[in-house]
PDB file of C-alpha atoms in Angstrom:
ATOM      1  CA  MET A   1       0.000   0.000   0.000  1.00 41.00           C
ATOM      2  CA  ASP A   2       1.555   3.316  -1.044  1.00 43.00           C
ATOM      3  CA  GLY A   3       1.417   6.503   1.029  1.00 38.00           C
ATOM      4  CA  LYS A   4      -1.606   7.930  -0.807  1.00 40.00           C
ATOM      5  CA  ASP A   5      -3.677   4.774  -0.367  1.00 44.00           C
ATOM      6  CA  ARG A   6      -2.652   4.510   3.261  1.00 37.00           C
ATOM      7  CA  HIS A   7      -3.685   8.106   3.925  1.00 38.00           C
ATOM      8  CA  GLN A   8      -7.027   7.550   2.173  1.00 40.00           C
ATOM      9  CA  LYS A   9      -7.739   4.475   4.279  1.00 39.00           C
ATOM     10  CA  GLN A  10      -6.898   6.350   7.455  1.00 36.00           C
ATOM     11  CA  THR A  11      -9.127   9.235   6.437  1.00 36.00           C
ATOM     12  CA  GLU A  12     -12.044   6.883   5.792  1.00 36.00           C
ATOM     13  CA  ARG A  13     -11.507   5.111   9.101  1.00 36.00           C
ATOM     14  CA  GLY A  14     -11.165   8.357  11.046  1.00 41.00           C
ATOM     15  CA  CYS A  15      -8.888   9.332  13.859  1.00 51.00           C
ATOM     16  CA  ASN A  16      -8.447   7.207  16.971  1.00 59.00           C
ATOM     17  CA  MET A  17      -7.364   9.600  19.721  1.00 75.00           C
ATOM     18  CA  LYS A  18      -6.641   6.956  22.317  1.00 85.00           C
ATOM     19  CA  THR A  19      -3.496   7.664  24.307  1.00 89.00           C
ATOM     20  CA  GLU A  20      -1.965   6.511  27.574  1.00 89.00           C
ATOM     21  CA  VAL A  21      -4.010   9.207  29.330  1.00 94.00           C
ATOM     22  CA  THR A  22      -7.370   8.238  27.838  1.00 94.00           C
ATOM     23  CA  GLU A  23      -6.692   4.644  28.878  1.00 93.00           C
ATOM     24  CA  LEU A  24      -5.547   5.719  32.343  1.00 95.00           C
ATOM     25  CA  LEU A  25      -8.627   7.853  32.991  1.00 96.00           C
ATOM     26  CA  GLY A  26     -11.245   5.946  31.015  1.00 95.00           C
ATOM     27  CA  ILE A  27     -12.150   8.907  28.799  1.00 96.00           C
ATOM     28  CA  GLU A  28     -12.830   9.207  25.082  1.00 94.00           C
ATOM     29  CA  TYR A  29     -10.583  12.130  24.175  1.00 96.00           C
ATOM     30  CA  PRO A  30      -7.245  13.291  25.660  1.00 97.00           C
ATOM     31  CA  ILE A  31      -8.772  16.580  26.791  1.00 97.00           C
ATOM     32  CA  ILE A  32      -8.930  17.695  30.429  1.00 97.00           C
ATOM     33  CA  GLN A  33     -10.715  20.787  31.725  1.00 97.00           C
ATOM     34  CA  GLY A  34      -8.674  22.832  34.186  1.00 95.00           C
ATOM     35  CA  GLY A  35      -9.770  22.945  37.826  1.00 91.00           C
ATOM     36  CA  MET A  36     -10.251  26.703  37.928  1.00 91.00           C
ATOM     37  CA  ALA A  37     -11.261  28.238  41.249  1.00 86.00           C
ATOM     38  CA  TRP A  38     -14.836  29.635  41.284  1.00 86.00           C
ATOM     39  CA  VAL A  39     -15.250  28.505  37.657  1.00 88.00           C
ATOM     40  CA  ALA A  40     -14.903  24.720  37.657  1.00 93.00           C
ATOM     41  CA  GLU A  41     -18.081  23.635  39.411  1.00 95.00           C
ATOM     42  CA  TYR A  42     -20.244  20.608  38.772  1.00 95.00           C
ATOM     43  CA  HIS A  43     -22.209  21.875  35.756  1.00 97.00           C
ATOM     44  CA  LEU A  44     -19.018  22.479  33.794  1.00 97.00           C
ATOM     45  CA  ALA A  45     -17.276  19.317  35.001  1.00 97.00           C
ATOM     46  CA  ALA A  46     -20.243  17.152  34.025  1.00 97.00           C
ATOM     47  CA  GLY A  47     -20.566  18.905  30.675  1.00 97.00           C
ATOM     48  CA  VAL A  48     -16.942  18.226  29.766  1.00 97.00           C
ATOM     49  CA  SER A  49     -17.124  14.610  30.917  1.00 97.00           C
ATOM     50  CA  ASN A  50     -20.355  13.991  28.999  1.00 97.00           C
ATOM     51  CA  ALA A  51     -18.598  15.351  25.901  1.00 96.00           C
ATOM     52  CA  GLY A  52     -15.826  12.767  26.203  1.00 96.00           C
ATOM     53  CA  GLY A  53     -13.159  14.710  28.082  1.00 97.00           C
ATOM     54  CA  LEU A  54     -12.342  14.775  31.777  1.00 97.00           C
ATOM     55  CA  GLY A  55     -14.209  17.423  33.736  1.00 98.00           C
ATOM     56  CA  LEU A  56     -12.775  18.703  37.002  1.00 98.00           C
ATOM     57  CA  ILE A  57     -14.399  20.296  40.031  1.00 97.00           C
ATOM     58  CA  GLY A  58     -12.123  23.007  41.418  1.00 95.00           C
ATOM     59  CA  ALA A  59     -12.026  22.695  45.209  1.00 93.00           C
ATOM     60  CA  ALA A  60      -9.954  25.878  45.574  1.00 89.00           C
ATOM     61  CA  SER A  61     -10.262  27.074  49.200  1.00 89.00           C
ATOM     62  CA  ALA A  62     -13.793  25.737  49.675  1.00 92.00           C
ATOM     63  CA  PRO A  63     -14.840  23.667  52.709  1.00 94.00           C
ATOM     64  CA  ALA A  64     -14.934  19.893  52.349  1.00 95.00           C
ATOM     65  CA  GLU A  65     -18.729  19.657  52.526  1.00 95.00           C
ATOM     66  CA  TRP A  66     -19.079  22.046  49.574  1.00 96.00           C
ATOM     67  CA  VAL A  67     -16.781  19.772  47.584  1.00 96.00           C
ATOM     68  CA  ARG A  68     -18.822  16.734  48.645  1.00 97.00           C
ATOM     69  CA  GLU A  69     -22.031  18.398  47.443  1.00 96.00           C
ATOM     70  CA  GLN A  70     -20.387  19.278  44.132  1.00 97.00           C
ATOM     71  CA  ILE A  71     -19.286  15.691  43.586  1.00 98.00           C
ATOM     72  CA  ARG A  72     -22.765  14.355  44.310  1.00 98.00           C
ATOM     73  CA  SER A  73     -24.373  16.974  42.057  1.00 97.00           C
ATOM     74  CA  ALA A  74     -21.997  16.101  39.201  1.00 97.00           C
ATOM     75  CA  ARG A  75     -22.949  12.433  39.527  1.00 96.00           C
ATOM     76  CA  LYS A  76     -26.586  13.362  38.908  1.00 97.00           C
ATOM     77  CA  LEU A  77     -25.566  14.871  35.559  1.00 97.00           C
ATOM     78  CA  THR A  78     -23.006  12.355  34.305  1.00 96.00           C
ATOM     79  CA  ASP A  79     -22.089   8.710  34.661  1.00 95.00           C
ATOM     80  CA  ARG A  80     -18.690   9.308  33.077  1.00 96.00           C
ATOM     81  CA  PRO A  81     -15.368   9.829  34.860  1.00 96.00           C
ATOM     82  CA  PHE A  82     -14.677  13.240  36.380  1.00 97.00           C
ATOM     83  CA  GLY A  83     -12.197  14.465  38.953  1.00 97.00           C
ATOM     84  CA  VAL A  84     -11.461  17.076  41.598  1.00 97.00           C
ATOM     85  CA  ASN A  85      -8.645  19.614  41.643  1.00 96.00           C
ATOM     86  CA  ILE A  86      -7.251  20.342  45.102  1.00 95.00           C
ATOM     87  CA  MET A  87      -5.312  23.493  45.888  1.00 92.00           C
ATOM     88  CA  LEU A  88      -2.970  22.109  48.525  1.00 92.00           C
ATOM     89  CA  MET A  89      -2.524  25.482  50.234  1.00 89.00           C
ATOM     90  CA  SER A  90      -6.223  25.442  51.143  1.00 90.00           C
ATOM     91  CA  PRO A  91      -6.914  25.322  54.889  1.00 92.00           C
ATOM     92  CA  TYR A  92      -9.393  22.548  54.070  1.00 93.00           C
ATOM     93  CA  ALA A  93      -6.993  20.409  52.002  1.00 94.00           C
ATOM     94  CA  ASP A  94      -6.800  17.592  54.567  1.00 95.00           C
ATOM     95  CA  GLU A  95     -10.572  17.290  54.779  1.00 96.00           C
ATOM     96  CA  VAL A  96     -11.042  17.519  51.004  1.00 96.00           C
ATOM     97  CA  ALA A  97      -8.422  14.806  50.491  1.00 96.00           C
ATOM     98  CA  LYS A  98     -10.549  12.495  52.654  1.00 96.00           C
ATOM     99  CA  VAL A  99     -13.757  13.446  50.833  1.00 97.00           C
ATOM    100  CA  ILE A 100     -12.133  12.302  47.586  1.00 96.00           C
ATOM    101  CA  VAL A 101     -11.842   8.813  49.055  1.00 96.00           C
ATOM    102  CA  GLU A 102     -15.193   8.810  50.837  1.00 96.00           C
ATOM    103  CA  GLU A 103     -17.067   9.811  47.687  1.00 96.00           C
ATOM    104  CA  GLY A 104     -15.219   7.386  45.430  1.00 95.00           C
ATOM    105  CA  VAL A 105     -13.673  10.012  43.134  1.00 96.00           C
ATOM    106  CA  LYS A 106     -11.137   8.255  40.907  1.00 94.00           C
ATOM    107  CA  VAL A 107      -9.094  11.186  39.603  1.00 96.00           C
ATOM    108  CA  VAL A 108      -7.511  14.075  41.473  1.00 97.00           C
ATOM    109  CA  THR A 109      -5.277  16.842  40.179  1.00 97.00           C
ATOM    110  CA  THR A 110      -3.292  19.001  42.566  1.00 95.00           C
ATOM    111  CA  GLY A 111      -1.679  22.412  42.596  1.00 90.00           C
ATOM    112  CA  ALA A 112       0.034  24.861  44.955  1.00 84.00           C
ATOM    113  CA  GLY A 113       2.076  22.286  46.820  1.00 82.00           C
ATOM    114  CA  SER A 114       2.968  18.600  46.979  1.00 87.00           C
ATOM    115  CA  PRO A 115       0.351  15.847  47.488  1.00 92.00           C
ATOM    116  CA  GLU A 116       2.841  13.392  49.006  1.00 91.00           C
ATOM    117  CA  LYS A 117       1.130  13.243  52.410  1.00 93.00           C
ATOM    118  CA  TYR A 118      -2.094  11.994  50.776  1.00 95.00           C
ATOM    119  CA  MET A 119      -0.547   9.554  48.310  1.00 93.00           C
ATOM    120  CA  GLN A 120      -0.873   6.363  50.359  1.00 94.00           C
ATOM    121  CA  MET A 121      -4.502   7.069  51.228  1.00 95.00           C
ATOM    122  CA  TRP A 122      -5.386   7.887  47.630  1.00 96.00           C
ATOM    123  CA  LYS A 123      -3.480   4.976  46.138  1.00 94.00           C
ATOM    124  CA  GLU A 124      -5.125   2.491  48.474  1.00 94.00           C
ATOM    125  CA  ALA A 125      -8.485   3.849  47.289  1.00 95.00           C
ATOM    126  CA  GLY A 126      -7.535   3.514  43.618  1.00 95.00           C
ATOM    127  CA  VAL A 127      -7.378   7.263  42.961  1.00 96.00           C
ATOM    128  CA  LYS A 128      -5.353   8.423  39.939  1.00 97.00           C
ATOM    129  CA  VAL A 129      -3.176  11.359  41.058  1.00 97.00           C
ATOM    130  CA  ILE A 130      -2.057  14.009  38.570  1.00 97.00           C
ATOM    131  CA  PRO A 131      -0.112  16.966  40.023  1.00 96.00           C
ATOM    132  CA  VAL A 132       0.305  20.215  38.088  1.00 95.00           C
ATOM    133  CA  VAL A 133       4.016  21.057  37.782  1.00 95.00           C
ATOM    134  CA  ALA A 134       6.067  23.921  36.372  1.00 92.00           C
ATOM    135  CA  SER A 135       9.557  22.400  36.526  1.00 93.00           C
ATOM    136  CA  THR A 136      11.382  19.170  35.750  1.00 95.00           C
ATOM    137  CA  ALA A 137      12.539  18.883  39.364  1.00 94.00           C
ATOM    138  CA  LEU A 138       8.972  18.867  40.672  1.00 94.00           C
ATOM    139  CA  ALA A 139       7.882  16.471  37.913  1.00 96.00           C
ATOM    140  CA  ARG A 140      10.568  13.958  38.949  1.00 96.00           C
ATOM    141  CA  ARG A 141       9.612  14.326  42.593  1.00 95.00           C
ATOM    142  CA  MET A 142       5.966  13.660  41.792  1.00 95.00           C
ATOM    143  CA  GLU A 143       6.890  10.585  39.781  1.00 96.00           C
ATOM    144  CA  ARG A 144       8.970   9.242  42.665  1.00 95.00           C
ATOM    145  CA  CYS A 145       6.115   9.658  45.132  1.00 92.00           C
ATOM    146  CA  GLY A 146       3.675   7.751  42.934  1.00 94.00           C
ATOM    147  CA  ALA A 147       1.919  10.220  40.608  1.00 96.00           C
ATOM    148  CA  ASP A 148       0.170   8.559  37.664  1.00 97.00           C
ATOM    149  CA  ALA A 149       0.810  11.495  35.318  1.00 97.00           C
ATOM    150  CA  VAL A 150       1.723  15.181  35.527  1.00 97.00           C
ATOM    151  CA  VAL A 151       0.309  18.338  33.988  1.00 97.00           C
ATOM    152  CA  ALA A 152       3.141  20.481  32.614  1.00 97.00           C
ATOM    153  CA  GLU A 153       1.698  23.990  32.745  1.00 96.00           C
ATOM    154  CA  GLY A 154       3.448  26.814  30.936  1.00 95.00           C
ATOM    155  CA  CYS A 155       3.312  30.486  31.852  1.00 93.00           C
ATOM    156  CA  GLU A 156       0.810  31.222  29.068  1.00 92.00           C
ATOM    157  CA  ALA A 157      -1.880  29.837  31.377  1.00 92.00           C
ATOM    158  CA  GLY A 158      -4.294  31.932  33.391  1.00 89.00           C
ATOM    159  CA  GLY A 159      -4.105  32.213  37.162  1.00 88.00           C
ATOM    160  CA  HIS A 160      -0.984  31.222  39.111  1.00 90.00           C
ATOM    161  CA  ILE A 161       1.920  30.498  36.776  1.00 88.00           C
ATOM    162  CA  GLY A 162       5.564  29.503  36.637  1.00 89.00           C
ATOM    163  CA  GLU A 163       8.299  30.952  34.423  1.00 88.00           C
ATOM    164  CA  ASN A 164       8.785  28.543  31.513  1.00 93.00           C
ATOM    165  CA  THR A 165       6.604  28.564  28.425  1.00 96.00           C
ATOM    166  CA  THR A 166       4.624  25.512  27.377  1.00 96.00           C
ATOM    167  CA  MET A 167       6.806  25.102  24.284  1.00 96.00           C
ATOM    168  CA  VAL A 168       9.979  24.575  26.303  1.00 96.00           C
ATOM    169  CA  LEU A 169       8.496  23.072  29.478  1.00 97.00           C
ATOM    170  CA  VAL A 170       6.600  20.143  27.952  1.00 97.00           C
ATOM    171  CA  PRO A 171       9.471  18.456  26.071  1.00 97.00           C
ATOM    172  CA  GLN A 172      11.824  18.860  29.024  1.00 97.00           C
ATOM    173  CA  ILE A 173       9.349  17.199  31.379  1.00 97.00           C
ATOM    174  CA  VAL A 174       8.608  14.488  28.810  1.00 97.00           C
ATOM    175  CA  ASP A 175      12.337  13.719  28.790  1.00 97.00           C
ATOM    176  CA  ALA A 176      12.575  13.872  32.589  1.00 97.00           C
ATOM    177  CA  VAL A 177       9.849  11.358  33.558  1.00 97.00           C
ATOM    178  CA  LYS A 178       8.427   8.049  32.381  1.00 97.00           C
ATOM    179  CA  ILE A 179       4.820   8.753  33.383  1.00 97.00           C
ATOM    180  CA  PRO A 180       2.472  10.469  30.890  1.00 97.00           C
ATOM    181  CA  VAL A 181       2.726  14.232  30.531  1.00 98.00           C
ATOM    182  CA  ILE A 182      -0.326  16.444  29.966  1.00 98.00           C
ATOM    183  CA  ALA A 183       0.365  19.833  28.359  1.00 98.00           C
ATOM    184  CA  ALA A 184      -1.330  23.016  29.598  1.00 97.00           C
ATOM    185  CA  GLY A 185      -0.986  26.730  29.008  1.00 96.00           C
ATOM    186  CA  GLY A 186      -1.903  28.644  25.856  1.00 95.00           C
ATOM    187  CA  ILE A 187      -3.863  25.829  24.184  1.00 96.00           C
ATOM    188  CA  ALA A 188      -7.251  26.777  22.754  1.00 96.00           C
ATOM    189  CA  ASP A 189      -7.602  24.959  19.432  1.00 96.00           C
ATOM    190  CA  GLY A 190      -6.566  21.870  17.498  1.00 95.00           C
ATOM    191  CA  ARG A 191      -3.314  23.458  16.360  1.00 95.00           C
ATOM    192  CA  GLY A 192      -2.278  23.852  19.981  1.00 96.00           C
ATOM    193  CA  MET A 193      -3.315  20.267  20.726  1.00 96.00           C
ATOM    194  CA  ALA A 194      -1.353  18.960  17.754  1.00 95.00           C
ATOM    195  CA  ALA A 195       1.702  20.951  18.830  1.00 96.00           C
ATOM    196  CA  ALA A 196       1.436  19.552  22.360  1.00 97.00           C
ATOM    197  CA  PHE A 197       1.326  15.997  21.036  1.00 96.00           C
ATOM    198  CA  MET A 198       4.353  16.642  18.834  1.00 95.00           C
ATOM    199  CA  LEU A 199       6.204  17.864  21.932  1.00 96.00           C
ATOM    200  CA  GLY A 200       5.536  14.503  23.552  1.00 96.00           C
ATOM    201  CA  ALA A 201       2.398  15.164  25.591  1.00 96.00           C
ATOM    202  CA  LYS A 202      -0.237  12.435  25.826  1.00 96.00           C
ATOM    203  CA  ALA A 203      -3.136  14.824  26.541  1.00 97.00           C
ATOM    204  CA  VAL A 204      -3.906  18.497  26.989  1.00 98.00           C
ATOM    205  CA  GLN A 205      -5.507  20.514  29.761  1.00 97.00           C
ATOM    206  CA  LEU A 206      -7.487  23.597  28.768  1.00 97.00           C
ATOM    207  CA  GLY A 207      -8.940  26.263  31.008  1.00 95.00           C
ATOM    208  CA  THR A 208      -9.743  29.602  29.386  1.00 96.00           C
ATOM    209  CA  VAL A 209     -11.621  28.157  26.407  1.00 96.00           C
ATOM    210  CA  PHE A 210     -13.944  26.230  28.770  1.00 97.00           C
ATOM    211  CA  VAL A 211     -14.800  29.367  30.773  1.00 96.00           C
ATOM    212  CA  THR A 212     -16.916  30.622  27.874  1.00 96.00           C
ATOM    213  CA  THR A 213     -18.899  27.421  27.306  1.00 96.00           C
ATOM    214  CA  GLU A 214     -22.662  27.266  27.784  1.00 95.00           C
ATOM    215  CA  GLU A 215     -22.265  24.921  30.749  1.00 95.00           C
ATOM    216  CA  SER A 216     -19.942  27.351  32.532  1.00 95.00           C
ATOM    217  CA  GLN A 217     -21.825  29.182  35.292  1.00 94.00           C
ATOM    218  CA  VAL A 218     -19.594  32.275  35.381  1.00 93.00           C
ATOM    219  CA  HIS A 219     -21.081  35.737  34.969  1.00 95.00           C
ATOM    220  CA  GLU A 220     -21.740  36.773  31.376  1.00 95.00           C
ATOM    221  CA  ASN A 221     -19.419  39.759  31.819  1.00 96.00           C
ATOM    222  CA  TYR A 222     -16.541  37.345  32.446  1.00 94.00           C
ATOM    223  CA  LYS A 223     -17.315  35.397  29.264  1.00 96.00           C
ATOM    224  CA  LYS A 224     -17.609  38.597  27.234  1.00 96.00           C
ATOM    225  CA  ALA A 225     -14.283  39.873  28.572  1.00 96.00           C
ATOM    226  CA  ILE A 226     -12.546  36.742  27.301  1.00 96.00           C
ATOM    227  CA  ILE A 227     -14.261  36.805  23.921  1.00 96.00           C
ATOM    228  CA  LYS A 228     -13.372  40.486  23.448  1.00 96.00           C
ATOM    229  CA  ALA A 229      -9.744  39.995  24.541  1.00 96.00           C
ATOM    230  CA  LYS A 230      -6.912  40.844  22.148  1.00 95.00           C
ATOM    231  CA  ASP A 231      -3.474  39.284  22.029  1.00 94.00           C
ATOM    232  CA  ILE A 232      -1.971  42.031  24.228  1.00 94.00           C
ATOM    233  CA  ASP A 233      -4.672  42.005  26.886  1.00 95.00           C
ATOM    234  CA  SER A 234      -3.217  39.754  29.576  1.00 94.00           C
ATOM    235  CA  ARG A 235      -0.987  40.939  32.409  1.00 93.00           C
ATOM    236  CA  VAL A 236       1.069  39.169  35.058  1.00 93.00           C
ATOM    237  CA  THR A 237       0.851  40.621  38.550  1.00 90.00           C
ATOM    238  CA  GLY A 238       2.616  39.507  41.693  1.00 88.00           C
ATOM    239  CA  ARG A 239       6.103  38.826  40.352  1.00 90.00           C
ATOM    240  CA  THR A 240       7.614  40.821  43.217  1.00 86.00           C
ATOM    241  CA  THR A 241       5.801  38.645  45.770  1.00 84.00           C
ATOM    242  CA  GLY A 242       6.926  35.375  44.224  1.00 85.00           C
ATOM    243  CA  HIS A 243       3.328  34.456  43.339  1.00 86.00           C
ATOM    244  CA  PRO A 244       2.770  35.602  39.732  1.00 90.00           C
ATOM    245  CA  VAL A 245      -0.811  35.531  38.446  1.00 90.00           C
ATOM    246  CA  ARG A 246      -2.008  36.029  34.865  1.00 94.00           C
ATOM    247  CA  ALA A 247      -5.294  37.875  34.285  1.00 93.00           C
ATOM    248  CA  LEU A 248      -6.859  40.158  31.694  1.00 95.00           C
ATOM    249  CA  ARG A 249      -5.843  43.756  32.114  1.00 95.00           C
ATOM    250  CA  ASN A 250      -8.279  46.114  33.818  1.00 94.00           C
ATOM    251  CA  GLN A 251      -8.260  48.766  36.529  1.00 93.00           C
ATOM    252  CA  MET A 252      -7.245  46.232  39.142  1.00 92.00           C
ATOM    253  CA  THR A 253      -4.190  44.971  37.244  1.00 91.00           C
ATOM    254  CA  LYS A 254      -3.210  48.550  36.385  1.00 93.00           C
ATOM    255  CA  LYS A 255      -3.312  49.623  40.023  1.00 92.00           C
ATOM    256  CA  TYR A 256      -1.555  46.448  41.175  1.00 86.00           C
ATOM    257  CA  LEU A 257       1.328  46.910  38.730  1.00 91.00           C
ATOM    258  CA  GLU A 258       1.666  50.548  39.734  1.00 90.00           C
ATOM    259  CA  LEU A 259       1.871  49.537  43.395  1.00 88.00           C
ATOM    260  CA  GLU A 260       4.437  46.851  42.581  1.00 86.00           C
ATOM    261  CA  LYS A 261       6.539  49.387  40.712  1.00 89.00           C
ATOM    262  CA  SER A 262       6.416  51.761  43.684  1.00 88.00           C
ATOM    263  CA  GLY A 263       7.684  49.026  46.003  1.00 87.00           C
ATOM    264  CA  ALA A 264       4.446  48.246  47.852  1.00 86.00           C
ATOM    265  CA  GLY A 265       4.584  45.459  50.402  1.00 85.00           C
ATOM    266  CA  PHE A 266       2.961  42.025  50.207  1.00 82.00           C
ATOM    267  CA  GLU A 267       0.062  42.869  52.539  1.00 83.00           C
ATOM    268  CA  GLU A 268      -0.946  45.967  50.589  1.00 85.00           C
ATOM    269  CA  LEU A 269      -0.860  44.050  47.326  1.00 86.00           C
ATOM    270  CA  GLU A 270      -2.830  41.129  48.743  1.00 83.00           C
ATOM    271  CA  LEU A 271      -5.490  43.486  50.099  1.00 82.00           C
ATOM    272  CA  LEU A 272      -6.023  44.856  46.599  1.00 83.00           C
ATOM    273  CA  THR A 273      -6.809  41.403  45.171  1.00 83.00           C
ATOM    274  CA  LEU A 274      -8.698  39.980  48.153  1.00 81.00           C
ATOM    275  CA  GLY A 275     -11.870  38.358  46.800  1.00 85.00           C
ATOM    276  CA  GLY A 276     -11.000  39.601  43.324  1.00 85.00           C
ATOM    277  CA  LEU A 277     -11.708  36.368  41.472  1.00 84.00           C
ATOM    278  CA  ARG A 278     -15.130  36.022  43.076  1.00 85.00           C
ATOM    279  CA  LYS A 279     -15.917  39.623  42.085  1.00 89.00           C
ATOM    280  CA  ALA A 280     -15.307  38.775  38.440  1.00 88.00           C
ATOM    281  CA  VAL A 281     -16.752  35.258  38.283  1.00 85.00           C
ATOM    282  CA  VAL A 282     -19.846  35.699  40.477  1.00 86.00           C
ATOM    283  CA  ASP A 283     -20.563  39.431  40.528  1.00 88.00           C
ATOM    284  CA  GLY A 284     -19.418  40.203  36.995  1.00 89.00           C
ATOM    285  CA  ASP A 285     -17.114  43.029  38.089  1.00 90.00           C
ATOM    286  CA  VAL A 286     -14.553  42.766  35.305  1.00 93.00           C
ATOM    287  CA  VAL A 287     -13.184  46.255  36.062  1.00 93.00           C
ATOM    288  CA  ASN A 288     -12.064  45.777  39.652  1.00 92.00           C
ATOM    289  CA  GLY A 289     -12.141  41.989  39.867  1.00 92.00           C
ATOM    290  CA  SER A 290      -9.490  39.476  38.859  1.00 90.00           C
ATOM    291  CA  VAL A 291     -10.387  38.223  35.376  1.00 93.00           C
ATOM    292  CA  MET A 292      -8.041  35.255  35.347  1.00 92.00           C
ATOM    293  CA  ALA A 293      -7.469  34.008  31.813  1.00 94.00           C
ATOM    294  CA  GLY A 294      -4.592  32.693  29.763  1.00 93.00           C
ATOM    295  CA  GLN A 295      -2.933  34.267  26.753  1.00 95.00           C
ATOM    296  CA  SER A 296      -5.153  32.021  24.644  1.00 95.00           C
ATOM    297  CA  ALA A 297      -8.129  34.270  25.507  1.00 95.00           C
ATOM    298  CA  ALA A 298      -7.576  36.165  22.253  1.00 95.00           C
ATOM    299  CA  MET A 299      -8.216  32.901  20.374  1.00 95.00           C
ATOM    300  CA  VAL A 300     -11.622  32.330  21.981  1.00 96.00           C
ATOM    301  CA  LYS A 301     -14.242  33.900  19.717  1.00 94.00           C
ATOM    302  CA  GLU A 302     -17.604  32.353  20.591  1.00 92.00           C
ATOM    303  CA  VAL A 303     -19.717  30.640  23.203  1.00 94.00           C
ATOM    304  CA  MET A 304     -20.139  26.929  22.496  1.00 95.00           C
ATOM    305  CA  ASN A 305     -21.430  23.973  24.434  1.00 97.00           C
ATOM    306  CA  CYS A 306     -18.848  21.477  25.681  1.00 97.00           C
ATOM    307  CA  HIS A 307     -19.866  18.804  23.183  1.00 96.00           C
ATOM    308  CA  ASP A 308     -19.415  21.062  20.162  1.00 95.00           C
ATOM    309  CA  LEU A 309     -16.195  22.555  21.524  1.00 97.00           C
ATOM    310  CA  ILE A 310     -14.543  19.196  22.102  1.00 96.00           C
ATOM    311  CA  ARG A 311     -15.652  17.908  18.690  1.00 95.00           C
ATOM    312  CA  LYS A 312     -14.182  21.064  17.139  1.00 95.00           C
ATOM    313  CA  LEU A 313     -10.877  20.554  18.965  1.00 96.00           C
ATOM    314  CA  VAL A 314     -10.706  16.938  17.841  1.00 95.00           C
ATOM    315  CA  ARG A 315     -11.575  17.787  14.234  1.00 93.00           C
ATOM    316  CA  GLU A 316      -8.923  20.513  14.084  1.00 94.00           C
ATOM    317  CA  THR A 317      -6.311  18.186  15.556  1.00 94.00           C
ATOM    318  CA  GLU A 318      -7.188  15.515  13.017  1.00 91.00           C
ATOM    319  CA  GLU A 319      -6.789  18.046  10.221  1.00 91.00           C
ATOM    320  CA  CYS A 320      -3.331  19.038  11.481  1.00 90.00           C
ATOM    321  CA  PHE A 321      -2.163  15.442  11.458  1.00 87.00           C
ATOM    322  CA  GLY A 322      -3.915  14.301   8.290  1.00 81.00           C
ATOM    323  CA  ARG A 323      -5.653  11.727  10.516  1.00 60.00           C
ATOM    324  CA  LYS A 324      -2.632   9.463  10.746  1.00 48.00           C
ATOM    325  CA  TYR A 325      -0.964   9.918  14.094  1.00 44.00           C
ATOM    326  CA  TYR A 326      -3.525   8.252  16.340  1.00 45.00           C
ATOM    327  CA  GLU A 327      -3.991   4.798  14.865  1.00 42.00           C
TER     328      GLU A 327
END
């Protein structure tokens, strides 16, 4: 069979997007929705999972019982796998870690710390653990302590970020560990997915593009801010504090950066952003709130439901590869 015939046969058969991550998590497509604080609640998580990806409930700093209710509510909307993202700096992290086991959640992603203290408990319960990392050193450490995969998140992402870009971070982490690597940061279409796979990733995690979906419960002002965003509209605040955060520029980011430049202290800066994400997500205050979004916001042009969005991502990825890389 020559190359032309082979390509034609593959095109007729379609693209099989099974990877180590889809097998690990029991999902149809290698697409994971980020566990964004205040954004990733059960409606969105269930919508993504029903569409064939892996939806995540973002525990953020919420009490354990809120997380339990979210898990139970998601189960009423989907019978497919979904997970919970735990911010390990949360004062409720210990309790949420136990809720994961008690409620039979099978996938957990973690950020803002190391999940090592919970590993034995989770592993005994059959939980798949996927930490978010921003360096090869942390990726190796997570592999040693039993992580099933890692999310390599570049600084193009929204919210709290590291220093390396996705383009350089992903291949370095792929080379550093034997467990599957999931690429995140700056990915909003099939071209980004295809690039991530070429860099060695086995799946992608997307956040910003899911904020604007129909299932997302965020305020309409937040969705409109992302859809209207241009390529120069994101800013990183908090570099002087050691906790950089990417958000869309507005009055809050302008004032924050001015205070940073003038040498303001940590407490003054923190006071400015206190409750800022809730202001934007719940109240729709996109002027004074923290409109966390990645640099990919400028690529998000419409509101779609999760099913149509994931099918679009898959179709675009297939087109990039000529439907031949996922046999």
